[in-house]
Short mmCIF file of C-alpha atoms in Angstrom, two decimals:
data_model
loop_
_atom_site.label_atom_id
_atom_site.label_comp_id
_atom_site.label_asym_id
_atom_site.label_seq_id
_atom_site.Cartn_x
_atom_site.Cartn_y
_atom_site.Cartn_z
CA UNK A 26 0.00 0.00 0.00
CA UNK A 27 3.03 2.23 0.54
CA UNK A 28 4.74 1.25 -2.70
CA UNK A 29 3.62 4.33 -4.54
CA UNK A 30 3.54 6.60 -1.50
CA UNK A 31 7.02 6.91 0.12
CA UNK A 32 5.88 9.76 2.39
CA UNK A 33 3.15 7.62 3.90
CA UNK A 34 5.60 4.74 4.40
CA UNK A 35 8.02 6.99 6.29
CA UNK A 36 5.23 8.32 8.47
CA UNK A 37 4.12 4.78 9.35
CA UNK A 38 7.67 3.80 10.26
CA UNK A 39 7.99 6.79 12.59
CA UNK A 40 4.70 5.87 14.25
CA UNK A 41 5.84 2.26 14.79
CA UNK A 42 9.11 3.37 16.36
CA UNK A 43 7.23 5.59 18.80
CA UNK A 44 5.15 2.69 20.17
CA UNK A 45 6.67 1.44 23.49
CA UNK A 46 7.47 -2.24 24.02
CA UNK A 47 4.68 -2.50 26.61
CA UNK A 48 2.09 -1.76 23.95
CA UNK A 49 -1.33 -3.26 24.89
CA UNK A 50 -1.33 -5.23 21.64
CA UNK A 51 1.79 -7.14 22.77
CA UNK A 52 0.27 -7.67 26.17
CA UNK A 53 -2.83 -9.24 24.54
CA UNK A 54 -0.50 -11.77 22.91
CA UNK A 55 0.52 -13.02 26.36
CA UNK A 56 4.09 -11.80 25.96
CA UNK A 57 5.43 -10.10 29.09
CA UNK A 58 8.80 -8.60 30.03
CA UNK A 59 9.59 -7.44 26.53
CA UNK A 60 10.12 -3.97 27.91
CA UNK A 61 13.30 -5.29 29.68
CA UNK A 62 16.71 -5.75 28.01
CA UNK A 63 17.82 -9.26 27.24
CA UNK A 64 21.43 -8.14 27.92
CA UNK A 65 22.35 -5.22 30.16
CA UNK A 66 25.62 -3.56 31.12
CA UNK A 67 27.42 -5.49 33.82
CA UNK A 68 28.02 -3.82 37.18
CA UNK A 69 31.50 -5.38 37.29
CA UNK A 70 34.32 -4.77 34.81
CA UNK A 71 35.32 -8.45 34.96
CA UNK A 72 31.97 -10.24 34.68
CA UNK A 73 29.17 -10.46 32.13
CA UNK A 74 29.50 -9.85 28.41
CA UNK A 75 31.60 -6.75 28.91
CA UNK A 76 34.81 -5.81 27.16
CA UNK A 77 37.72 -5.24 29.58
CA UNK A 78 39.26 -1.98 28.40
CA UNK A 79 42.80 -2.65 29.66
CA UNK A 80 45.51 -0.66 27.93
CA UNK A 81 48.41 -2.87 26.88
CA UNK A 82 51.70 -2.32 28.68
CA UNK A 83 52.12 -1.66 32.39
CA UNK A 84 52.69 2.00 33.21
CA UNK A 85 55.88 2.85 35.13
CA UNK A 86 54.84 5.30 37.83
CA UNK A 87 58.07 5.81 39.75
CA UNK A 88 60.86 8.39 39.50
CA UNK A 89 64.39 7.51 38.45
CA UNK A 90 66.28 10.63 39.51
CA UNK A 91 70.08 10.28 39.37
CA UNK A 92 71.56 13.77 38.87
CA UNK A 93 75.04 13.01 40.23
CA UNK A 94 75.33 9.71 38.34
CA UNK A 95 74.32 11.55 35.18
CA UNK A 96 76.81 14.38 35.79
CA UNK A 97 79.90 12.59 37.07
CA UNK A 98 82.18 11.39 34.23
CA UNK A 99 82.80 7.63 34.00
CA UNK A 100 86.27 6.37 33.07
CA UNK A 101 87.75 2.88 32.76
CA UNK A 102 90.16 1.55 35.36
CA UNK A 103 93.14 -0.68 34.68
CA UNK A 104 92.67 -3.56 37.09
CA UNK A 105 94.06 -3.86 40.59
CA UNK A 106 92.03 -3.65 43.78
CA UNK A 107 92.08 0.11 44.14
CA UNK A 108 92.59 3.33 42.27
CA UNK A 109 95.75 5.12 43.43
CA UNK A 110 97.18 8.54 42.66
CA UNK A 111 99.63 11.05 44.01
CA UNK A 112 99.29 14.79 44.25
CA UNK A 113 101.40 17.85 44.90
CA UNK A 114 99.30 19.65 47.48
CA UNK A 115 101.38 22.78 48.07
CA UNK A 116 104.52 24.48 46.79
CA UNK A 117 107.02 26.61 48.68
CA UNK A 118 105.31 25.67 51.92
CA UNK A 119 107.90 27.49 54.05
CA UNK A 120 107.26 30.78 52.31
CA UNK A 121 110.82 31.05 50.97
CA UNK A 122 111.52 34.59 49.75
CA UNK A 123 112.47 34.77 46.10
CA UNK A 124 114.88 37.71 46.11
CA UNK A 125 118.53 36.81 45.27
CA UNK A 126 121.84 38.61 45.65
CA UNK A 127 124.19 39.23 42.74
CA UNK A 128 125.85 36.08 41.40
CA UNK A 129 124.16 33.80 43.98
CA UNK A 130 121.45 31.14 43.64
CA UNK A 131 118.06 31.30 45.32
CA UNK A 132 116.82 29.25 48.22
CA UNK A 133 115.36 25.73 47.81
CA UNK A 134 111.60 25.49 48.13
CA UNK A 135 109.75 22.78 50.06
CA UNK A 136 106.93 20.97 48.27
CA UNK A 137 104.17 18.93 49.95
CA UNK A 138 102.87 15.73 48.38
CA UNK A 139 100.21 13.20 49.32
CA UNK A 140 99.24 9.66 48.29
CA UNK A 141 95.58 8.74 47.77
CA UNK A 142 93.76 5.45 47.28
CA UNK A 143 90.16 4.42 46.71
CA UNK A 144 89.15 0.75 46.77
CA UNK A 145 86.86 -0.61 44.08
CA UNK A 146 83.46 -1.88 45.21
CA UNK A 147 81.00 -4.10 43.42
CA UNK A 148 77.39 -2.97 43.19
CA UNK A 149 74.49 -5.05 41.93
CA UNK A 150 70.87 -6.09 42.28
CA UNK A 151 68.80 -9.04 41.05
CA UNK A 152 65.34 -9.67 39.62
CA UNK A 153 63.50 -12.84 38.61
CA UNK A 154 60.44 -13.91 36.62
CA UNK A 155 58.81 -17.29 37.17
CA UNK A 156 57.40 -19.24 34.25
CA UNK A 157 53.79 -18.70 35.33
CA UNK A 158 54.29 -14.92 35.42
CA UNK A 159 55.51 -15.04 31.84
CA UNK A 160 52.56 -17.23 30.76
CA UNK A 161 50.08 -14.90 32.44
CA UNK A 162 51.57 -11.80 30.83
CA UNK A 163 51.40 -13.08 27.26
CA UNK A 164 49.59 -10.59 25.07
CA UNK A 165 49.92 -7.89 27.73
CA UNK A 166 53.58 -7.11 28.46
CA UNK A 167 57.09 -8.54 28.32
CA UNK A 168 57.76 -9.17 31.99
CA UNK A 169 61.29 -10.46 31.34
CA UNK A 170 62.20 -7.15 29.69
CA UNK A 171 60.56 -5.28 32.56
CA UNK A 172 62.63 -7.28 35.08
CA UNK A 173 65.84 -6.35 33.26
CA UNK A 174 64.88 -2.69 32.92
CA UNK A 175 63.74 -2.21 36.52
CA UNK A 176 66.87 -3.98 37.73
CA UNK A 177 69.08 -1.45 35.94
CA UNK A 178 66.96 1.45 37.20
CA UNK A 179 67.09 0.18 40.77
CA UNK A 180 70.86 -0.21 40.54
CA UNK A 181 71.20 3.37 39.30
CA UNK A 182 69.04 4.69 42.14
CA UNK A 183 71.13 2.83 44.72
CA UNK A 184 74.31 4.00 43.01
CA UNK A 185 73.10 7.62 43.18
CA UNK A 186 72.69 7.44 46.95
CA UNK A 187 76.13 5.85 47.25
CA UNK A 188 77.75 8.53 45.08
CA UNK A 189 76.19 11.18 47.29
CA UNK A 190 76.92 9.70 50.70
CA UNK A 191 78.19 6.11 50.65
CA UNK A 192 80.26 5.47 53.76
CA UNK A 193 82.85 2.72 54.03
CA UNK A 194 85.44 4.48 56.18
CA UNK A 195 83.99 7.28 58.35
CA UNK A 196 82.76 5.71 61.60
CA UNK A 197 80.49 8.02 63.58
CA UNK A 198 81.50 6.38 66.86
CA UNK A 199 79.38 6.62 70.00
CA UNK A 200 76.71 9.30 70.01
CA UNK A 201 77.20 11.92 72.76
CA UNK A 202 74.94 11.81 75.80
CA UNK A 203 71.90 14.10 75.43
CA UNK A 204 71.45 17.27 77.45
CA UNK A 205 67.86 17.57 78.69
CA UNK A 206 65.57 20.34 79.86
CA UNK A 207 62.05 19.82 81.22
CA UNK A 208 58.96 22.01 81.37
CA UNK A 209 55.55 21.47 82.95
CA UNK A 210 53.80 22.81 79.85
CA UNK A 211 53.97 22.52 76.09
CA UNK A 212 53.16 18.83 75.79
CA UNK A 213 51.25 15.82 77.10
CA UNK A 214 53.97 14.04 79.08
CA UNK A 215 52.84 12.57 82.37
CA UNK A 216 54.57 13.09 85.69
CA UNK A 217 57.49 10.67 85.62
CA UNK A 218 61.21 10.33 85.18
CA UNK A 219 61.83 10.25 81.45
CA UNK A 220 64.90 8.72 79.81
CA UNK A 221 66.27 9.84 76.41
CA UNK A 222 68.76 8.08 74.09
CA UNK A 223 70.12 9.45 70.80
CA UNK A 224 71.66 7.70 67.77
CA UNK A 225 73.59 9.68 65.13
CA UNK A 226 72.84 8.65 61.53
CA UNK A 227 74.79 8.71 58.28
CA UNK A 228 73.05 9.46 54.97
CA UNK A 229 72.21 5.76 54.61
CA UNK A 230 70.63 5.76 58.06
CA UNK A 231 68.56 8.88 57.41
CA UNK A 232 67.10 7.97 54.02
CA UNK A 233 66.27 4.39 55.07
CA UNK A 234 64.96 5.16 58.55
CA UNK A 235 61.51 6.16 59.77
CA UNK A 236 59.69 6.39 63.08
CA UNK A 237 57.21 3.73 61.99
CA UNK A 238 59.77 1.35 60.48
CA UNK A 239 62.70 2.08 62.76
CA UNK A 240 66.35 2.71 61.95
CA UNK A 241 68.72 0.09 60.60
CA UNK A 242 71.73 -0.89 62.67
CA UNK A 243 73.18 -4.24 61.62
CA UNK A 244 71.81 -5.55 58.32
CA UNK A 245 72.06 -9.21 57.35
CA UNK A 246 70.98 -9.71 53.74
CA UNK A 247 70.25 -13.04 52.11
CA UNK A 248 71.42 -12.94 48.51
CA UNK A 249 70.02 -14.58 45.38
CA UNK A 250 72.59 -17.41 45.56
CA UNK A 251 71.77 -18.19 49.19
CA UNK A 252 74.85 -16.46 50.60
CA UNK A 253 74.55 -13.75 53.24
CA UNK A 254 76.22 -10.39 53.76
CA UNK A 255 76.32 -8.45 57.01
CA UNK A 256 77.02 -4.72 57.05
CA UNK A 257 76.16 -1.51 58.83
CA UNK A 258 72.92 0.29 58.17
CA UNK A 259 74.16 3.80 58.94
CA UNK A 260 73.60 4.06 62.71
CA UNK A 261 76.26 5.11 65.20
CA UNK A 262 76.54 3.47 68.58
CA UNK A 263 73.69 4.73 70.75
CA UNK A 264 74.36 7.29 73.46
CA UNK A 265 74.25 6.73 77.16
CA UNK A 266 70.74 7.50 78.36
CA UNK A 267 70.00 10.79 80.11
CA UNK A 268 67.10 11.16 82.55
CA UNK A 269 65.01 14.05 83.81
CA UNK A 270 61.95 14.46 86.02
CA UNK A 271 58.85 15.88 84.37
CA UNK A 272 55.76 17.34 86.02
CA UNK A 273 52.63 16.37 84.06
CA UNK A 274 50.13 16.01 82.66
CA UNK A 275 51.18 18.73 80.18
CA UNK A 276 54.93 18.23 80.49
CA UNK A 277 57.54 18.44 77.75
CA UNK A 278 61.27 17.87 77.31
CA UNK A 279 63.87 19.30 74.96
CA UNK A 280 67.02 17.30 74.20
CA UNK A 281 70.23 18.08 72.33
CA UNK A 282 73.58 16.44 71.68
CA UNK A 283 76.91 17.79 70.51
CA UNK A 284 76.84 17.71 66.71
CA UNK A 285 78.56 14.60 65.33
CA UNK A 286 80.90 15.15 62.37
CA UNK A 287 79.60 13.16 59.42
CA UNK A 288 76.07 12.77 60.83
CA UNK A 289 73.17 13.98 58.70
CA UNK A 290 70.46 13.05 61.17
CA UNK A 291 69.67 11.87 64.68
CA UNK A 292 67.24 9.24 65.95
CA UNK A 293 65.65 9.91 69.36
CA UNK A 294 64.33 7.29 71.76
CA UNK A 295 62.48 8.10 74.98
CA UNK A 296 60.38 6.51 77.70
CA UNK A 297 61.07 4.83 81.01
CA UNK A 298 64.73 3.97 81.58
CA UNK A 299 65.46 0.65 79.88
CA UNK A 300 62.30 0.90 77.74
CA UNK A 301 63.10 3.84 75.47
CA UNK A 302 61.20 3.76 72.15
CA UNK A 303 61.92 5.56 68.87
CA UNK A 304 59.87 8.75 68.71
CA UNK A 305 61.58 11.10 66.24
CA UNK A 306 64.25 11.41 63.56
CA UNK A 307 65.62 14.92 63.10
CA UNK A 308 68.14 16.49 60.74
CA UNK A 309 69.38 18.83 63.47
CA UNK A 310 71.09 17.84 66.72
CA UNK A 311 68.10 18.48 68.97
CA UNK A 312 64.46 17.57 69.43
CA UNK A 313 61.35 18.76 71.28
CA UNK A 314 59.57 15.89 73.04
CA UNK A 315 55.92 16.70 73.68
CA UNK A 316 54.24 13.27 73.77
CA UNK A 317 54.93 9.61 74.32
CA UNK A 318 57.05 8.05 71.55
CA UNK A 319 54.92 6.88 68.62
CA UNK A 320 57.29 4.24 67.22
CA UNK A 321 57.79 0.60 68.17
CA UNK A 322 61.56 0.10 67.87
CA UNK A 323 63.34 0.02 71.22
CA UNK A 324 66.79 1.43 71.88
CA UNK A 325 67.68 -1.84 73.61
CA UNK A 326 67.26 -3.71 70.29
CA UNK A 327 70.12 -1.73 68.72
CA UNK A 328 72.90 -3.14 70.83
CA UNK A 329 75.95 -1.03 71.56
CA UNK A 330 78.01 -1.35 68.36
CA UNK A 331 78.76 1.43 65.88
CA UNK A 332 77.19 0.32 62.58
CA UNK A 333 77.51 3.61 60.71
CA UNK A 334 79.82 2.26 57.98
CA UNK A 335 79.12 -0.19 55.16
CA UNK A 336 82.04 -2.34 54.03
CA UNK A 337 80.24 -3.02 50.72
CA UNK A 338 80.02 0.67 49.73
CA UNK A 339 82.53 3.23 48.51
CA UNK A 340 82.86 6.69 50.04
CA UNK A 341 80.60 9.29 48.44
CA UNK A 342 80.87 13.05 48.14
CA UNK A 343 79.62 13.79 51.66
CA UNK A 344 81.84 11.22 53.34
CA UNK A 345 84.98 12.27 51.48
CA UNK A 346 84.31 15.89 52.44
CA UNK A 347 83.64 15.07 56.12
CA UNK A 348 86.75 12.91 56.53
CA UNK A 349 89.57 14.34 58.58
CA UNK A 350 92.32 15.77 56.42
CA UNK A 351 90.12 16.28 53.36
CA UNK A 352 90.53 20.04 53.54
CA UNK A 353 86.87 20.53 52.68
CA UNK A 354 85.15 23.50 54.29
CA UNK A 355 82.67 22.24 56.91
CA UNK A 356 80.28 24.70 58.54
CA UNK A 357 78.05 23.32 61.31
CA UNK A 358 75.19 25.54 62.42
CA UNK A 359 75.02 26.16 66.20
CA UNK A 360 72.59 24.11 68.28
CA UNK A 361 70.58 27.22 69.18
CA UNK A 362 67.34 26.63 71.03
CA UNK A 363 66.95 22.89 71.58
CA UNK A 364 64.17 21.51 69.44
CA UNK A 365 64.27 24.56 67.16
CA UNK A 366 67.88 24.84 66.01
CA UNK A 367 69.49 27.62 63.99
CA UNK A 368 68.25 28.54 60.50
CA UNK A 369 70.20 30.23 57.74
CA UNK A 370 70.75 33.98 58.12
CA UNK A 371 69.85 36.52 55.44
CA UNK A 372 72.49 39.24 55.09
CA UNK A 373 70.02 41.91 53.96
CA UNK A 374 71.79 42.33 50.63
CA UNK A 375 70.56 39.37 48.63
CA UNK A 376 72.85 36.78 50.20
CA UNK A 377 73.13 34.21 52.99
CA UNK A 378 75.66 34.87 55.75
CA UNK A 379 76.75 31.27 56.23
CA UNK A 380 77.13 30.55 52.51
CA UNK A 381 79.25 33.67 52.08
CA UNK A 382 81.47 32.60 54.99
CA UNK A 383 82.10 29.30 53.21
CA UNK A 384 82.75 30.90 49.83
CA UNK A 385 85.11 33.45 51.34
CA UNK A 386 87.04 30.71 53.16
CA UNK A 387 87.40 28.65 49.99
CA UNK A 388 88.81 31.64 48.16
CA UNK A 389 91.09 32.73 51.00
CA UNK A 390 92.53 29.25 51.56
CA UNK A 391 92.40 27.56 48.13
CA UNK A 392 91.81 30.39 45.65
CA UNK A 393 88.86 28.61 44.09
CA UNK A 394 85.09 28.80 43.92
CA UNK A 395 82.57 25.95 43.70
CA UNK A 396 80.06 25.95 40.86
CA UNK A 397 77.10 23.95 42.22
CA UNK A 398 75.08 24.13 45.43
CA UNK A 399 73.14 20.92 46.12
CA UNK A 400 70.15 21.30 48.44
CA UNK A 401 67.08 19.53 49.74
CA UNK A 402 63.68 20.95 48.78
CA UNK A 403 63.42 22.47 52.28
CA UNK A 404 66.65 24.42 51.88
CA UNK A 405 65.75 25.42 48.30
CA UNK A 406 62.61 27.06 49.67
CA UNK A 407 64.38 28.64 52.64
CA UNK A 408 67.13 30.05 50.42
CA UNK A 409 64.57 31.65 48.14
CA UNK A 410 62.60 33.18 51.01
CA UNK A 411 65.62 34.63 52.78
CA UNK A 412 67.24 36.02 49.64
CA UNK A 413 64.00 37.67 48.56
CA UNK A 414 62.99 38.95 52.00
CA UNK A 415 66.37 40.44 52.81
CA UNK A 416 67.27 41.99 49.47
CA UNK A 417 67.37 45.54 48.27
CA UNK A 418 64.87 46.35 45.54
CA UNK A 419 67.70 47.10 43.12
CA UNK A 420 68.87 43.49 43.27
CA UNK A 421 66.04 42.26 41.04
CA UNK A 422 64.58 42.97 37.68
CA UNK A 423 61.00 41.92 37.01
CA UNK A 424 59.37 41.90 33.58
CA UNK A 425 55.60 41.77 33.30
CA UNK A 426 53.55 40.95 30.22
CA UNK A 427 50.91 43.52 29.30
CA UNK A 428 48.62 40.69 28.26
CA UNK A 429 45.70 40.27 30.65
CA UNK A 430 45.85 37.36 33.11
CA UNK A 431 49.50 36.60 32.32
CA UNK A 432 50.93 37.40 35.77
CA UNK A 433 51.87 34.30 37.81
CA UNK A 434 52.94 33.99 41.42
CA UNK A 435 55.93 32.32 43.04
CA UNK A 436 59.66 32.94 42.83
CA UNK A 437 62.45 30.35 43.19
CA UNK A 438 66.12 31.28 43.40
CA UNK A 439 68.07 29.11 40.95
CA UNK A 440 71.53 30.68 41.24
CA UNK A 441 73.74 32.27 43.87
CA UNK A 442 76.32 34.99 43.28
CA UNK A 443 79.80 34.31 44.67
CA UNK A 444 81.57 37.63 45.25
CA UNK A 445 84.94 36.07 46.08
CA UNK A 446 86.72 35.52 42.81
CA UNK A 447 89.43 37.11 40.65
CA UNK A 448 86.91 37.26 37.80
CA UNK A 449 84.48 39.27 39.91
CA UNK A 450 81.09 37.78 40.64
CA UNK A 451 80.69 34.13 39.65
CA UNK A 452 77.34 32.35 39.58
CA UNK A 453 76.70 29.03 41.35
CA UNK A 454 73.82 26.84 40.22
CA UNK A 455 71.39 25.74 42.94
CA UNK A 456 70.11 22.20 42.35
CA UNK A 457 67.70 20.08 44.39
CA UNK A 458 68.97 16.54 45.03
CA UNK A 459 66.38 13.82 45.72
CA UNK A 460 68.50 12.02 48.35
CA UNK A 461 70.02 14.95 50.24
CA UNK A 462 68.32 15.27 53.65
CA UNK A 463 66.90 18.52 54.89
CA UNK A 464 69.37 20.48 57.00
CA UNK A 465 72.45 19.88 54.79
CA UNK A 466 73.88 21.77 51.81
CA UNK A 467 76.70 20.36 49.64
CA UNK A 468 78.89 22.46 47.33
CA UNK A 469 80.94 20.88 44.55
CA UNK A 470 83.54 22.13 42.07
CA UNK A 471 83.81 20.67 38.58
CA UNK A 472 86.91 22.58 37.42
CA UNK A 473 90.03 23.70 39.27
CA UNK A 474 91.53 27.09 38.40
CA UNK A 475 95.08 25.73 38.69
CA UNK A 476 97.38 25.61 35.64
CA UNK A 477 98.82 22.33 34.30
CA UNK A 478 97.16 20.32 37.06
CA UNK A 479 96.91 17.02 35.09
CA UNK A 480 93.30 16.67 36.22
CA UNK A 481 90.81 16.10 33.46
CA UNK A 482 87.94 15.57 35.92
CA UNK A 483 87.91 16.90 39.47
CA UNK A 484 85.70 13.93 40.31
CA UNK A 485 84.88 10.78 38.35
CA UNK A 486 83.55 7.25 38.62
CA UNK A 487 86.44 4.90 37.86
CA UNK A 488 85.21 1.48 36.79
CA UNK A 489 86.95 -1.87 36.64
CA UNK A 490 83.77 -3.04 34.93
CA UNK A 491 80.89 -0.75 33.95
CA UNK A 492 77.25 -1.87 33.91
CA UNK A 493 76.63 -5.42 32.74
CA UNK A 494 73.70 -7.83 32.92
CA UNK A 495 73.75 -11.56 33.53
CA UNK A 496 70.89 -13.93 32.71
CA UNK A 497 71.75 -16.80 35.01
CA UNK A 498 71.43 -20.46 33.95
CA UNK A 499 68.09 -21.97 34.88
CA UNK A 500 68.13 -23.72 38.25
CA UNK A 501 64.35 -23.64 38.77
CA UNK A 502 61.34 -22.57 36.77
CA UNK A 503 62.45 -18.95 37.03
CA UNK A 504 64.37 -16.61 34.80
CA UNK A 505 66.93 -14.81 36.96
CA UNK A 506 68.71 -11.59 36.07
CA UNK A 507 71.52 -9.66 37.72
CA UNK A 508 72.71 -6.14 36.92
CA UNK A 509 76.16 -5.22 38.22
CA UNK A 510 79.09 -2.80 38.02
CA UNK A 511 82.44 -2.51 39.76
CA UNK A 512 83.57 1.02 40.51
CA UNK A 513 84.73 3.71 42.91
CA UNK A 514 84.25 7.47 43.22
CA UNK A 515 87.50 9.39 42.81
CA UNK A 516 87.66 12.98 44.02
CA UNK A 517 91.10 14.41 43.24
CA UNK A 518 90.54 17.60 45.22
CA UNK A 519 88.32 16.97 48.28
CA UNK A 520 89.15 20.50 49.45
CA UNK A 521 87.09 21.80 46.52
CA UNK A 522 83.92 20.70 48.34
CA UNK A 523 82.03 22.36 51.19
CA UNK A 524 79.26 21.25 53.52
CA UNK A 525 76.85 23.42 55.49
CA UNK A 526 75.00 21.22 57.95
CA UNK A 527 72.74 21.14 61.02
CA UNK A 528 70.48 23.78 59.42
CA UNK A 529 67.05 24.12 60.99
CA UNK A 530 63.92 24.85 58.98
CA UNK A 531 63.04 28.52 58.84
#
């Protein structure tokens, strides 16, 4: 009937489409439930006839930040068990005058020399993939390739921390006994005699310690081949406990120790004598105790041995600077008010008093200037605030766009002007390091201003064997991979470094 009338056919089709499924005509046919879907969307992404929209390839959501490893040159060694070199450290050390009389020869100068060595250390880490993991990942990702890649990345991250502050030779010794002061206000301590113990920490101890997880003293590691290694976790020998009477229930205690050379942090235990529990880890040499310790690790579990060094590591930048005889400039901030410490000091002219003291000393003593200041995010922020707050208006130039809504907030200082140099003002780059704890600043020098010094690199990684990977023979239904290197950090001029430490936040 619609063959010769397309318009009528289209109108009929529209009318049919508008009729709901629960039309009375269908109901008269005895058909019910046609208004419901035969298939509906599943409520679960993994059940029903529902496509699982999983993107192929696992996403890698972790940082691999290795600024020192990326910056430090790598050179090949020539065998042996250590790198060794000799240096002329000073000429005419007696200050011989150079004037001569007619026809006579001059005096004979005295030259100082020194011998240096740095033992090679192996570094490595292992991964494995069992057969079932490979079967399950087919069509999704190559888990064997992921194991190899993450092994190399993990090795580089561990190497970065070692380059910064590995410690094989600088024992922190026994932590000094704390000095305590009590108050009847400022906290929630009950009336009792409270005992406090402190443990100085190396970089390894700080970055691997936490109040919840505790600090690491002696570490015994079971290796992939079933062997074991025992080494120090970065904790000095604990201090003798100090006690003080507190009047509660709102009592508080402040504690401080003499700053320990080489320490980048301090772990604090308190409670009843003999039952002291970890309650805080600070990057200054004092703490304010206002409540019962929140951790679970006891001071008694640490024993009495100094475990601040690691025989399987090489000495990093911080350790080589801290070591006696290095010549590096070390500036330790005063203890100040216990629990608060001493922050950096703005000089009112766009600089920092303590940094300028260091830079002036390095010029006066060694006639050199560093080129990089390594900081933690806390010190990066504090440097910016103090430089901006204490500066004359003429020290800055701001340029604003006339375009509407183009003005943004926030200023971060990226460079620091060193005024102590023959060339006039030299600029030092300020860089944030992911492993440097708050409270410590490291300065490094990549080029010495000395003529014919036979030093291509002021510092370098010397390798007996650079990175290599081993896929071990099958000994079970697992693919096993190891990533290794054999190397040491050489710093030809440790005196070209400087450390500013024990800095409080503020």
